[in-house]
Coordinates of N, CA and C and ligand atoms in Angstrom, one line a residue:
M1 N 0.3 -1.5 0.0 CA 0.5 0.2 -0.4 C 0.9 1.5 0.3
L2 N 0.5 2.3 -0.6 CA 1.2 3.4 -0.8 C 0.4 4.8 0.2
Y3 N 1.5 5.1 1.0 CA 0.7 6.7 1.9 C 2.4 7.5 1.3
I4 N 1.2 8.9 1.5 CA 2.3 9.8 1.2 C 3.4 10.0 2.8
D5 N 4.1 10.2 2.3 CA 5.8 10.2 2.8 C 5.7 10.4 4.4
T6 N 4.5 11.8 4.7 CA 4.6 12.5 6.1 C 4.0 11.9 6.9
E7 N 3.6 11.6 7.7 CA 2.7 10.6 9.0 C 2.0 11.7 9.8
Y8 N 1.6 11.2 10.8 CA 0.7 12.2 11.5 C 0.2 12.1 12.4
A9 N 0.3 12.5 14.0 CA 0.7 11.6 14.7 C 0.3 12.3 16.1
P10 N -1.1 12.0 16.6 CA -0.9 12.5 18.3 C 0.5 13.5 18.8
E11 N 0.5 14.9 18.9 CA 1.1 14.9 20.6 C 0.6 15.9 21.3
I12 N 1.3 16.2 22.6 CA -0.1 17.1 23.5 C 0.1 18.5 23.4
C13 N -1.0 19.2 23.5 CA -0.9 20.6 23.7 C -0.1 21.1 23.5
S14 N 0.1 22.4 23.4 CA 1.5 23.0 24.8 C 0.2 24.1 25.5
L15 N -0.6 24.7 24.4 CA -1.6 25.9 25.2 C -2.4 25.1 25.6
C16 N -3.3 23.9 26.0 CA -3.5 23.5 28.1 C -3.0 22.3 27.6
K17 N -1.5 21.8 27.6 CA -1.3 21.5 27.8 C -1.5 20.3 28.4
G18 N -1.8 19.5 26.9 CA -2.6 18.0 27.2 C -3.4 18.6 27.5
A19 N -4.3 18.5 28.7 CA -5.4 18.5 30.0 C -6.2 18.5 28.9
E20 N -7.4 17.0 28.9 CA -8.2 16.3 28.4 C -9.5 16.8 29.0
H21 N -9.5 16.8 30.7 CA -10.7 17.1 31.3 C -11.0 18.4 31.4
T22 N -10.0 20.0 31.0 CA -10.9 20.7 31.1 C -12.0 20.9 31.1
E23 N -12.1 21.6 31.1 CA -13.7 22.4 31.1 C -13.3 23.7 30.7
D24 N -12.2 24.3 29.7 CA -11.5 25.2 28.9 C -11.7 23.7 27.5
R25 N -13.2 23.9 26.8 CA -13.5 23.0 25.8 C -12.6 24.1 24.1
S26 N -12.6 25.5 24.9 CA -12.7 26.3 24.3 C -10.3 26.7 22.8
C27 N -10.2 26.0 23.5 CA -8.8 25.8 22.9 C -8.3 25.7 22.8
K28 N -7.8 27.1 21.5 CA -8.4 27.3 19.7 C -7.4 26.5 19.4
A29 N -5.6 25.5 20.0 CA -5.2 24.3 19.3 C -5.7 23.2 19.4
C30 N -6.3 22.8 20.1 CA -6.8 21.1 19.6 C -8.8 22.0 20.0
G31 N -9.1 22.3 20.1 CA -10.2 22.1 20.2 C -10.9 21.2 21.9
G32 N -10.5 21.3 22.3 CA -10.8 20.5 23.6 C -10.4 19.4 24.2
S33 N -9.5 18.8 23.4 CA -8.8 17.3 22.9 C -8.2 17.1 23.9
G34 N -6.3 17.8 23.6 CA -5.5 18.0 24.6 C -4.2 17.4 23.6
T35 N -4.6 17.3 21.9 CA -3.8 16.5 21.8 C -4.0 17.0 20.2
V36 N -2.6 17.2 19.6 CA -2.4 17.7 18.4 C -2.3 17.3 16.7
L37 N -2.8 16.4 15.4 CA -2.6 15.8 14.8 C -0.7 16.6 14.6
V38 N 0.2 16.0 14.0 CA 0.9 16.7 13.7 C 2.2 15.7 13.0
A39 N 2.8 16.5 11.7 CA 3.7 16.2 11.0 C 5.1 15.0 11.7
Q40 N 4.5 14.0 11.2 CA 7.1 13.6 12.2 C 7.8 13.2 11.0
P41 N 8.7 13.3 11.7 CA 9.1 13.4 12.9 C 8.7 14.9 13.4
A42 N 8.2 14.5 15.5 CA 7.2 16.3 14.9 C 8.5 17.0 15.8
R43 N 8.1 19.0 15.5 CA 9.6 19.4 15.7 C 9.1 20.5 16.2
N44 N 9.3 21.0 17.2 CA 8.9 22.7 18.0 C 9.0 23.4 17.2
C45 N 7.1 24.2 17.1 CA 7.6 25.4 16.5 C 9.0 26.3 16.4
P46 N 8.8 27.0 15.7 CA 11.1 27.7 15.6 C 9.9 28.8 15.9
L47 N 9.1 28.8 15.7 CA 8.8 30.7 15.7 C 8.0 30.6 17.8
C48 N 7.8 30.0 18.6 CA 7.5 29.8 20.1 C 7.6 29.3 20.2
S49 N 9.0 28.7 19.8 CA 10.5 27.1 21.0 C 8.7 26.5 20.9
G50 N 7.9 26.0 21.1 CA 6.9 24.8 21.7 C 6.3 24.9 22.6
A51 N 6.5 26.5 22.5 CA 6.5 27.6 23.9 C 4.0 27.4 23.2
G52 N 3.7 27.5 22.3 CA 2.0 28.3 21.8 C 1.6 29.4 21.9
C53 N 2.4 30.0 22.4 CA 2.0 31.5 22.5 C 3.2 32.6 22.8
L54 N 3.7 34.0 22.4 CA 4.3 34.8 22.4 C 3.5 35.8 23.6
G55 N 4.7 35.7 23.9 CA 3.6 36.6 25.2 C 1.7 36.2 25.2
T56 N 1.0 37.4 24.9 CA 0.1 36.7 26.0 C -1.1 36.9 24.2
E57 N 0.0 36.6 23.5 CA -0.8 35.9 22.2 C -0.6 34.9 22.0
I58 N -1.5 34.0 20.8 CA -1.5 32.8 20.1 C -0.9 32.4 19.7
C59 N 0.1 31.8 19.3 CA 1.1 31.9 17.9 C 0.4 31.9 17.3
R60 N 1.1 32.2 16.2 CA 0.4 32.3 14.7 C 0.5 31.4 14.2
A61 N 2.1 31.1 14.5 CA 2.8 29.8 13.2 C 1.7 28.5 13.6
C62 N 1.8 28.3 15.9 CA 1.5 26.9 15.0 C 0.0 26.6 15.4
G63 N -1.0 27.5 15.6 CA -2.4 28.3 16.4 C -2.1 27.8 17.3
G64 N -1.1 27.3 18.6 CA -0.8 27.4 20.0 C -0.6 26.3 20.2
S65 N -0.7 25.4 19.6 CA -0.1 23.8 19.9 C 1.3 22.9 20.1
G66 N 2.3 24.9 19.7 CA 3.5 24.7 19.9 C 4.2 23.5 19.3
W67 N 3.8 22.5 18.5 CA 4.4 21.9 17.0 C 4.5 22.4 15.8
A68 N 5.5 22.2 14.7 CA 5.6 22.7 13.5 C 4.8 22.5 13.0
L69 N 3.7 22.8 12.0 CA 2.7 22.0 11.3 C 3.4 20.7 9.9
F70 N 4.3 22.1 9.2 CA 4.3 21.8 8.1 C 5.9 21.1 8.4
Ligands
ZN101 ZN1 -5.5 22.6 24.1
ZN102 ZN1 3.9 28.8 17.8

C-alpha cells in the first residue's frame, strides 16, 4: 500500500498542556482534545519554540499547538 511520505501522530497540545478534562473546551489549538495531529517527526514550532504562545498572544505559526505543522 502506498501512503504519502508525511505521517501524522497526536502530540500534546502546548496551549492547554494536554489537559483532556479541562473545563475549557475552547482551546484554540486542539479544540479541547488535549492533543494535536503533528507531522512526524514532530518538531517544535520555530516561532514560539514550542511554547504555543508569544507573550499573551497565541502563536500564529502553530495556532498554539507548539508544534511545527509543516
Ligand atoms: Zn489544547
Ligand atoms: Zn508556535
